[in-house]
Short mmCIF file of C-alpha atoms and ligand atoms in Angstrom, two decimals:
data_model
loop_
_atom_site.label_atom_id
_atom_site.label_comp_id
_atom_site.label_asym_id
_atom_site.label_seq_id
_atom_site.Cartn_x
_atom_site.Cartn_y
_atom_site.Cartn_z
CA MET A 26 0.00 0.00 0.00
CA VAL A 27 1.29 3.47 -0.82
CA ASP A 28 1.65 5.78 2.16
CA LEU A 29 0.11 9.05 1.09
CA ASN A 30 1.30 11.19 3.97
CA ARG A 31 3.92 13.81 3.15
CA ARG A 32 6.99 11.74 3.98
CA GLY A 33 5.55 8.76 2.15
CA LEU A 34 5.17 10.91 -0.93
CA VAL A 35 8.80 11.95 -0.82
CA LEU A 36 9.98 8.38 -0.48
CA ALA A 37 7.58 7.15 -3.13
CA ALA A 38 8.62 9.90 -5.52
CA GLY A 39 9.15 8.47 -8.95
CA SER A 40 6.71 5.61 -8.53
CA THR A 41 3.98 5.57 -11.16
CA LEU A 42 1.43 4.54 -8.57
CA ALA A 43 2.16 7.57 -6.38
CA ALA A 44 2.28 9.86 -9.37
CA SER A 45 -1.09 8.74 -10.64
CA ALA A 46 -2.61 8.84 -7.13
CA ILE A 47 -1.55 12.41 -6.33
CA GLY A 48 -0.86 13.98 -9.70
CA ALA A 49 2.38 15.36 -11.09
CA PRO A 50 2.26 18.88 -9.51
CA ALA A 51 1.80 17.48 -5.98
CA LEU A 52 4.61 15.00 -6.55
CA ALA A 53 6.93 17.76 -7.75
CA ALA A 54 6.03 19.79 -4.64
CA ALA A 55 6.89 16.80 -2.43
CA GLN A 56 10.25 16.45 -4.17
CA ASP A 57 10.89 20.17 -3.77
CA ARG A 58 10.18 20.16 -0.04
CA LYS A 59 13.45 20.58 1.82
CA ILE A 60 14.34 17.89 4.35
CA GLY A 61 13.86 19.23 7.91
CA TYR A 62 16.68 18.92 10.45
CA ALA A 63 16.50 19.18 14.24
CA ILE A 64 19.87 20.10 15.78
CA VAL A 65 20.51 18.44 19.14
CA GLY A 66 23.09 20.27 21.28
CA LEU A 67 23.68 23.97 20.64
CA GLY A 68 27.41 24.04 21.33
CA GLY A 69 30.56 24.97 19.46
CA TYR A 70 29.83 22.70 16.53
CA GLY A 71 26.02 22.45 16.38
CA LEU A 72 25.42 26.17 16.87
CA GLY A 73 28.74 27.63 15.75
CA ILE A 74 29.27 25.61 12.56
CA ILE A 75 26.26 23.54 11.48
CA ILE A 76 23.28 25.85 12.00
CA PRO A 77 24.72 28.71 9.89
CA GLN A 78 25.26 26.23 7.02
CA PHE A 79 21.59 25.69 6.18
CA LYS A 80 21.65 28.90 4.16
CA ASN A 81 24.08 27.15 1.78
CA CYS A 82 21.87 24.07 1.37
CA GLN A 83 19.66 23.20 -1.57
CA HIS A 84 17.77 20.29 -0.05
CA SER A 85 17.95 20.80 3.71
CA ARG A 86 16.51 23.28 6.20
CA LEU A 87 16.66 23.89 9.93
CA VAL A 88 13.25 23.20 11.52
CA ALA A 89 13.85 22.40 15.22
CA LEU A 90 16.26 22.72 18.14
CA VAL A 91 16.97 20.45 21.10
CA SER A 92 18.83 22.04 24.00
CA GLY A 93 19.16 21.96 27.78
CA ASP A 94 19.34 25.76 27.81
CA PRO A 95 15.87 27.24 27.10
CA ALA A 96 17.06 30.86 26.89
CA LYS A 97 19.77 30.00 24.35
CA ALA A 98 17.35 27.87 22.33
CA LYS A 99 14.80 30.70 22.25
CA ARG A 100 17.42 33.19 21.09
CA VAL A 101 18.73 30.85 18.37
CA ALA A 102 15.18 30.00 17.25
CA ALA A 103 14.39 33.71 16.84
CA GLU A 104 17.61 34.29 14.90
CA TYR A 105 17.06 31.39 12.48
CA GLY A 106 13.28 31.53 12.13
CA VAL A 107 12.53 28.31 14.03
CA PRO A 108 9.03 28.42 15.63
CA GLU A 109 9.03 28.21 19.45
CA THR A 110 6.75 25.16 19.16
CA HIS A 111 9.75 23.40 17.57
CA ILE A 112 12.10 23.83 20.57
CA TYR A 113 12.66 20.67 22.64
CA ASN A 114 14.79 19.71 25.64
CA TYR A 115 16.42 16.43 26.65
CA GLN A 116 13.37 15.39 28.69
CA ASN A 117 10.63 15.95 26.10
CA TYR A 118 12.91 14.96 23.18
CA ASP A 119 10.89 11.84 22.35
CA SER A 120 7.88 13.98 21.46
CA ILE A 121 9.70 14.96 18.22
CA ARG A 122 7.83 11.89 16.91
CA ASN A 123 4.72 14.10 16.71
CA ASN A 124 6.43 16.78 14.60
CA PRO A 125 6.17 15.95 10.88
CA ASP A 126 8.46 18.87 9.96
CA ILE A 127 11.42 16.98 11.49
CA ASP A 128 12.85 14.36 9.13
CA VAL A 129 16.40 14.16 10.54
CA VAL A 130 17.93 14.59 13.98
CA TYR A 131 21.54 15.86 13.91
CA VAL A 132 23.32 14.74 17.11
CA CYS A 133 25.95 17.35 18.11
CA LEU A 134 26.39 16.24 21.73
CA PRO A 135 29.32 14.98 23.83
CA VAL A 136 30.28 11.53 22.54
CA SER A 137 28.84 9.58 25.49
CA MET A 138 25.38 10.91 24.54
CA HIS A 139 25.53 9.96 20.83
CA ALA A 140 24.12 6.44 21.25
CA GLU A 141 21.20 7.41 23.46
CA TYR A 142 20.08 10.35 21.30
CA THR A 143 20.51 8.40 18.06
CA ILE A 144 18.51 5.44 19.34
CA ARG A 145 15.75 7.66 20.77
CA ALA A 146 15.56 9.53 17.44
CA ALA A 147 15.22 6.29 15.47
CA ARG A 148 12.50 5.10 17.84
CA ALA A 149 10.73 8.42 17.28
CA GLY A 150 10.74 7.64 13.55
CA LYS A 151 13.51 10.06 12.53
CA HIS A 152 16.61 9.66 10.36
CA VAL A 153 19.90 10.48 12.10
CA MET A 154 23.08 12.39 11.32
CA CYS A 155 25.49 11.73 14.20
CA GLU A 156 28.77 13.52 14.82
CA LYS A 157 32.15 11.78 14.94
CA PRO A 158 33.42 9.84 16.80
CA MET A 159 30.26 7.77 16.43
CA ALA A 160 30.16 6.58 20.08
CA VAL A 161 32.33 5.64 23.03
CA SER A 162 32.46 1.94 22.08
CA SER A 163 31.86 -0.40 19.15
CA ALA A 164 29.05 -2.05 21.15
CA GLU A 165 27.24 1.30 21.24
CA CYS A 166 27.84 1.80 17.51
CA GLU A 167 26.33 -1.62 16.81
CA ALA A 168 23.25 -0.76 18.92
CA MET A 169 22.83 2.54 17.01
CA ILE A 170 23.02 0.78 13.64
CA ALA A 171 20.53 -1.87 14.80
CA ALA A 172 18.06 0.72 16.12
CA CYS A 173 18.10 2.70 12.85
CA LYS A 174 17.77 -0.49 10.78
CA GLN A 175 14.86 -1.67 12.90
CA ALA A 176 13.12 1.68 12.49
CA GLY A 177 13.86 1.73 8.74
CA LYS A 178 15.76 5.03 9.11
CA LYS A 179 19.07 6.26 7.64
CA LEU A 180 22.10 6.73 9.85
CA MET A 181 24.98 8.89 8.64
CA ILE A 182 28.14 9.98 10.48
CA GLY A 183 29.34 13.59 10.26
CA TYR A 184 32.56 12.84 8.34
CA ARG A 185 32.60 16.22 6.60
CA CYS A 186 35.93 15.61 4.78
CA HIS A 187 34.17 13.12 2.49
CA PHE A 188 32.50 16.23 1.04
CA GLU A 189 35.60 18.47 0.98
CA PRO A 190 36.81 19.22 -2.58
CA ASN A 191 40.58 19.02 -1.92
CA ASN A 192 40.26 15.70 -0.11
CA LEU A 193 38.02 14.40 -2.92
CA GLU A 194 40.52 15.55 -5.53
CA ALA A 195 43.36 13.87 -3.61
CA ILE A 196 41.41 10.61 -3.58
CA ARG A 197 40.63 10.93 -7.31
CA ARG A 198 44.30 11.47 -8.18
CA ALA A 199 45.47 8.57 -6.01
CA ARG A 200 42.90 6.21 -7.55
CA ALA A 201 43.83 7.41 -11.06
CA GLY A 202 47.38 6.22 -10.38
CA GLU A 203 48.92 9.68 -10.69
CA ILE A 204 51.51 8.97 -7.99
CA GLY A 205 52.07 5.36 -9.03
CA LYS A 206 52.01 2.43 -6.67
CA LEU A 207 51.17 3.58 -3.14
CA ARG A 208 53.99 3.12 -0.62
CA TYR A 209 53.02 4.90 2.58
CA PHE A 210 50.52 7.22 4.19
CA ARG A 211 51.41 9.70 6.92
CA SER A 212 49.09 11.98 8.87
CA GLU A 213 49.55 14.14 11.95
CA HIS A 214 46.51 15.64 13.61
CA GLY A 215 46.42 17.61 16.82
CA PHE A 216 45.41 20.73 18.66
CA VAL A 217 46.22 22.15 22.05
CA ALA A 218 43.53 21.08 24.52
CA GLY A 219 42.44 23.73 26.99
CA ASN A 220 40.22 23.62 30.05
CA PRO A 221 40.87 20.44 32.10
CA SER A 222 37.20 20.28 33.14
CA ALA A 223 35.89 20.19 29.53
CA TRP A 224 33.91 17.06 28.58
CA ARG A 225 36.56 16.18 25.96
CA LEU A 226 39.04 15.53 28.77
CA LYS A 227 36.62 13.41 30.84
CA LYS A 228 36.88 9.80 29.75
CA ALA A 229 33.29 8.89 30.62
CA MET A 230 31.99 11.60 28.27
CA SER A 231 34.57 11.46 25.48
CA GLY A 232 35.45 7.76 25.41
CA GLY A 233 39.13 8.72 25.08
CA GLY A 234 41.52 11.55 24.36
CA SER A 235 43.08 13.04 21.24
CA LEU A 236 42.59 9.86 19.20
CA MET A 237 38.80 9.88 19.57
CA ASP A 238 38.54 13.59 18.89
CA ILE A 239 41.19 14.61 16.34
CA GLY A 240 43.35 11.55 15.58
CA ILE A 241 40.22 10.00 14.09
CA TYR A 242 40.70 12.35 11.10
CA ALA A 243 44.11 10.78 10.42
CA LEU A 244 42.66 7.29 10.80
CA ASN A 245 39.65 7.95 8.58
CA ALA A 246 41.91 9.61 5.98
CA SER A 247 44.26 6.62 5.96
CA ARG A 248 41.29 4.55 4.82
CA TYR A 249 39.83 6.95 2.25
CA MET A 250 43.20 7.96 0.80
CA THR A 251 44.46 4.38 0.33
CA GLY A 252 41.05 2.85 -0.37
CA GLU A 253 42.07 -0.07 1.85
CA GLU A 254 41.15 -1.42 5.28
CA PRO A 255 44.04 -1.93 7.75
CA VAL A 256 44.79 -5.49 8.83
CA SER A 257 46.77 -4.68 11.96
CA VAL A 258 47.76 -1.80 14.24
CA TYR A 259 50.70 -1.02 16.50
CA ALA A 260 50.51 1.98 18.83
CA THR A 261 52.59 3.86 21.40
CA GLU A 262 51.16 6.39 23.81
CA ARG A 263 52.98 9.33 25.44
CA THR A 264 51.02 11.27 28.05
CA ASP A 265 52.19 13.43 30.92
CA ARG A 266 49.72 12.27 33.58
CA SER A 267 50.78 15.07 35.93
CA ASP A 268 49.28 17.60 33.48
CA PRO A 269 45.76 18.30 34.85
CA ARG A 270 44.34 18.03 31.30
CA PHE A 271 45.50 14.47 30.91
CA ARG A 272 44.48 12.78 34.17
CA GLU A 273 41.83 10.71 32.36
CA VAL A 274 42.62 10.74 28.64
CA GLU A 275 45.68 10.40 26.41
CA ASP A 276 47.64 13.24 24.87
CA MET A 277 49.97 11.79 22.21
CA ILE A 278 49.37 8.48 20.54
CA GLU A 279 51.32 7.32 17.52
CA PHE A 280 49.91 4.43 15.52
CA GLU A 281 51.08 2.36 12.63
CA LEU A 282 48.56 0.75 10.29
CA GLU A 283 49.39 -2.17 8.05
CA PHE A 284 47.35 -2.35 4.82
CA PRO A 285 46.83 -5.50 2.70
CA SER A 286 48.73 -4.16 -0.36
CA GLY A 287 51.81 -3.50 1.76
CA VAL A 288 51.12 0.23 2.19
CA LEU A 289 52.21 1.41 5.61
CA GLY A 290 50.16 4.00 7.50
CA SER A 291 51.81 6.10 10.17
CA CYS A 292 49.74 8.55 12.20
CA MET A 293 50.29 10.88 15.13
CA SER A 294 47.42 12.17 17.22
CA MET A 295 47.90 14.78 19.94
CA TYR A 296 46.25 17.21 22.31
CA SER A 297 49.43 19.23 22.97
CA ALA A 298 50.39 20.61 19.55
CA ASN A 299 48.60 22.13 16.57
CA ARG A 300 49.07 20.03 13.46
CA ASN A 301 46.85 19.12 10.51
CA GLN A 302 48.50 17.27 7.64
CA ILE A 303 48.11 14.30 5.29
CA LEU A 304 50.75 12.81 2.99
CA LEU A 305 50.29 9.94 0.55
CA MET A 306 53.50 8.68 -1.10
CA GLY A 307 53.61 6.62 -4.23
CA ASP A 308 56.60 5.35 -6.25
CA LYS A 309 56.00 8.13 -8.81
CA GLY A 310 55.13 11.06 -6.55
CA ARG A 311 53.21 12.36 -3.62
CA ILE A 312 49.91 13.97 -2.66
CA GLU A 313 49.97 16.30 0.29
CA LEU A 314 47.20 18.18 2.08
CA GLU A 315 48.17 20.85 4.61
CA PRO A 316 46.09 21.92 6.33
CA ALA A 317 44.17 18.80 5.41
CA THR A 318 40.94 18.66 7.38
CA SER A 319 40.58 22.12 8.92
CA TYR A 320 37.45 24.26 8.53
CA GLN A 321 39.09 26.49 5.93
CA GLY A 322 42.28 27.06 3.97
CA ILE A 323 42.82 23.42 2.97
CA ARG A 324 45.63 23.16 0.40
CA LEU A 325 46.43 20.32 -1.94
CA ARG A 326 49.87 19.79 -3.46
CA VAL A 327 50.80 17.08 -5.92
CA GLY A 328 54.41 16.49 -6.86
CA SER A 329 56.88 14.04 -8.28
CA GLY A 330 60.60 13.87 -7.70
CA MET A 331 61.73 16.94 -5.83
CA GLY A 332 59.28 19.21 -7.69
CA GLU A 333 55.98 20.22 -6.24
CA ALA A 334 52.86 21.74 -7.75
CA VAL A 335 50.17 23.55 -5.81
CA THR A 336 46.93 22.69 -7.50
CA PRO A 337 44.13 25.22 -7.88
CA PRO A 338 41.14 24.61 -5.57
CA PRO A 339 39.17 21.79 -7.19
CA THR A 340 35.41 21.73 -7.49
CA THR A 341 35.02 17.94 -7.55
CA GLY A 342 31.79 16.69 -6.07
CA LEU A 343 30.37 20.01 -4.88
CA ARG A 344 28.08 22.58 -6.46
CA ALA A 345 29.94 25.87 -7.02
CA GLY A 346 29.61 28.20 -4.02
CA THR A 347 28.66 25.45 -1.59
CA THR A 348 30.62 24.09 1.39
CA MET A 349 31.57 20.66 2.71
CA TRP A 350 28.91 21.04 5.44
CA ALA A 351 26.16 21.90 2.97
CA GLY A 352 27.35 18.97 0.84
CA GLN A 353 27.10 16.69 3.87
CA LEU A 354 23.63 17.92 4.93
CA ASP A 355 22.26 17.77 1.39
CA HIS A 356 23.75 14.33 0.79
CA LEU A 357 21.68 12.82 3.59
CA ALA A 358 18.62 14.77 2.39
CA GLN A 359 19.03 13.28 -1.09
CA CYS A 360 19.61 9.79 0.32
CA ILE A 361 16.33 10.10 2.22
CA ARG A 362 14.44 11.28 -0.85
CA GLN A 363 15.91 8.62 -3.12
CA ASN A 364 16.08 5.87 -0.49
CA ARG A 365 19.86 5.42 -0.95
CA GLU A 366 22.51 4.59 1.65
CA PRO A 367 24.73 7.55 2.66
CA ILE A 368 28.39 7.29 1.59
CA VAL A 369 29.39 7.51 5.27
CA PRO A 370 26.82 5.33 7.03
CA GLY A 371 26.89 4.09 10.62
CA GLU A 372 29.06 1.16 9.48
CA GLU A 373 31.81 3.66 8.54
CA GLY A 374 31.76 5.13 12.06
CA LEU A 375 31.77 1.63 13.57
CA ARG A 376 34.83 0.65 11.48
CA ASP A 377 36.83 3.58 12.88
CA ILE A 378 35.75 2.86 16.46
CA ARG A 379 36.77 -0.81 16.11
CA ILE A 380 40.22 0.28 14.87
CA ILE A 381 40.48 2.87 17.67
CA GLU A 382 39.71 0.15 20.23
CA ALA A 383 42.50 -1.96 18.70
CA ILE A 384 44.90 1.04 18.81
CA TYR A 385 44.19 1.57 22.52
CA GLN A 386 44.62 -2.16 23.14
CA SER A 387 47.94 -2.15 21.27
CA ALA A 388 49.25 0.82 23.28
CA ARG A 389 48.14 -0.82 26.53
CA GLU A 390 49.55 -4.27 25.77
CA ARG A 391 52.57 -3.00 23.79
CA ARG A 392 52.01 -5.41 20.93
CA ARG A 393 50.66 -5.49 17.39
CA VAL A 394 46.91 -6.15 17.28
CA ALA A 395 45.31 -7.85 14.27
CA LEU A 396 42.03 -6.45 12.97
CA ARG A 397 39.01 -8.46 11.92
CA ALA A 398 38.28 -8.25 8.18
P1 LIG B 403 30.41 21.58 22.92
O1 LIG B 403 30.81 21.27 24.31
O2 LIG B 403 30.78 22.91 22.37
O3 LIG B 403 28.82 21.46 22.78
C1 LIG B 403 28.12 20.32 23.19
C2 LIG B 403 26.68 20.70 23.49
O4 LIG B 403 26.02 19.52 23.92
C3 LIG B 403 26.52 21.70 24.63
O5 LIG B 403 26.59 23.04 24.18
C4 LIG B 403 25.15 21.36 25.14
O6 LIG B 403 24.18 21.99 24.33
C5 LIG B 403 25.01 19.87 24.89
N1 LIG B 403 25.17 19.07 26.10
C6 LIG B 403 24.22 18.32 26.65
N2 LIG B 403 24.65 17.73 27.77
C7 LIG B 403 25.92 18.15 27.95
C8 LIG B 403 26.88 17.90 28.95
N3 LIG B 403 26.65 17.08 29.98
N4 LIG B 403 28.09 18.49 28.84
C9 LIG B 403 28.37 19.28 27.80
N5 LIG B 403 27.48 19.56 26.80
C10 LIG B 403 26.26 19.00 26.88
O7 LIG B 403 30.96 20.40 22.00
P2 LIG B 403 31.17 20.45 20.43
O8 LIG B 403 30.04 21.17 19.80
O9 LIG B 403 32.54 20.88 20.12
O10 LIG B 403 31.09 18.89 20.07
C11 LIG B 403 29.85 18.23 19.89
C12 LIG B 403 30.06 17.03 18.97
O11 LIG B 403 30.51 17.49 17.70
C13 LIG B 403 31.11 16.04 19.45
O12 LIG B 403 30.72 14.76 19.11
C14 LIG B 403 32.35 16.42 18.66
O13 LIG B 403 33.25 15.35 18.48
C15 LIG B 403 31.72 16.86 17.36
N6 LIG B 403 32.54 17.81 16.61
C16 LIG B 403 32.75 17.60 15.29
C17 LIG B 403 33.50 18.46 14.54
C18 LIG B 403 33.67 18.23 13.09
O14 LIG B 403 34.44 18.97 12.47
N7 LIG B 403 32.98 17.25 12.51
C19 LIG B 403 34.12 19.64 15.16
C20 LIG B 403 33.77 19.83 16.55
C21 LIG B 403 33.03 18.93 17.24
P3 LIG B 403 22.89 22.70 24.97
O15 LIG B 403 23.43 23.79 25.87
O16 LIG B 403 22.17 23.24 23.79
O17 LIG B 403 22.14 21.65 25.72
#
């Protein structure tokens, strides 16, 4: 039976049955309707970065807010034209099920809250975009994937670099064989952590230190730049435990990744230095991104021998004038409309968390840890 409510129409778009039942103009209107997002957690990322991006979107719009701070939520709602009826808190969150304007919940909360708010969203009949790292453990990631599958909802992880033109161009060039046979991948990612009482430095809320937060960019890049899955990891941790920031979580962790083709990955993650770089070496040249995954100013260089060329900013994969965040938001919107799987689904987040667990195990046990295929 065809579901003729609004969401059903969007999902059924293209079906002759739906078209004949509602007529072509109504179907076109359903396809034109932007997908509605509720942002959960109005912090540095949700409020500072994501909310202002809806103006750059073609297929997505901001329709609701979820916050523990009613005054902030009211102010943000007024600024972005969100009706006050569409403001929720963590207690009445489940009542989003009764709001047909909300299609997707975007979870921008401390990591320990990702699983709960993803699972509650799926049970409320909503699709989910969840920030990285996906959760504090692979068991939580598995529960999130299962809940979204059971509810028949999409789950995407906020890996914005999969929508960043320089990173996409780097991948294209590597796959096209421009630097020859791949030899090794190197990435250093870090920033200087601040306030010792911040949730990022509390293990119960973050799940871990620099690796979970920033080193995950190096890990994820090692997989998308090589196009391979690592088969083993070896890690060494260096943390000054007398530093009040690092009582609970690690500062520096260096990890080596072994890939099936023989490519070696070598990554450094840290909370005590600012660094943001990716290097992919082949036997005919190299591809370098520096900064590689920052919010702006990403630069791609491709070179062979001792020479080096700075390439002009590519436009691969993104509409002119748009941003990686708009690309990410609109990608999920299009996946919902066309009933496709996102390119960075929950399984992608789970893969990184499984490798991160193996990296921590390796550092703890001081031995190489094999990864499941
Ligand atoms: P913030 O601390 O700035 O914001 C988190 C928000 O979560 C708070 O403002 C608050 O919103 C809400 N919250 C609810 N309960 C708590 C609690 N107990 N402690 C703290 N905050 C709480 O974090 P970020 O915005 O930097 O990070 C949020 C998520 O986004 C994380 O998963 C992080 O890894 C990810 N992130 C991703 C980035 C990317 O580039 N993809 C960059 C930065 C972060 P409210 O007051 O509205 O309730």
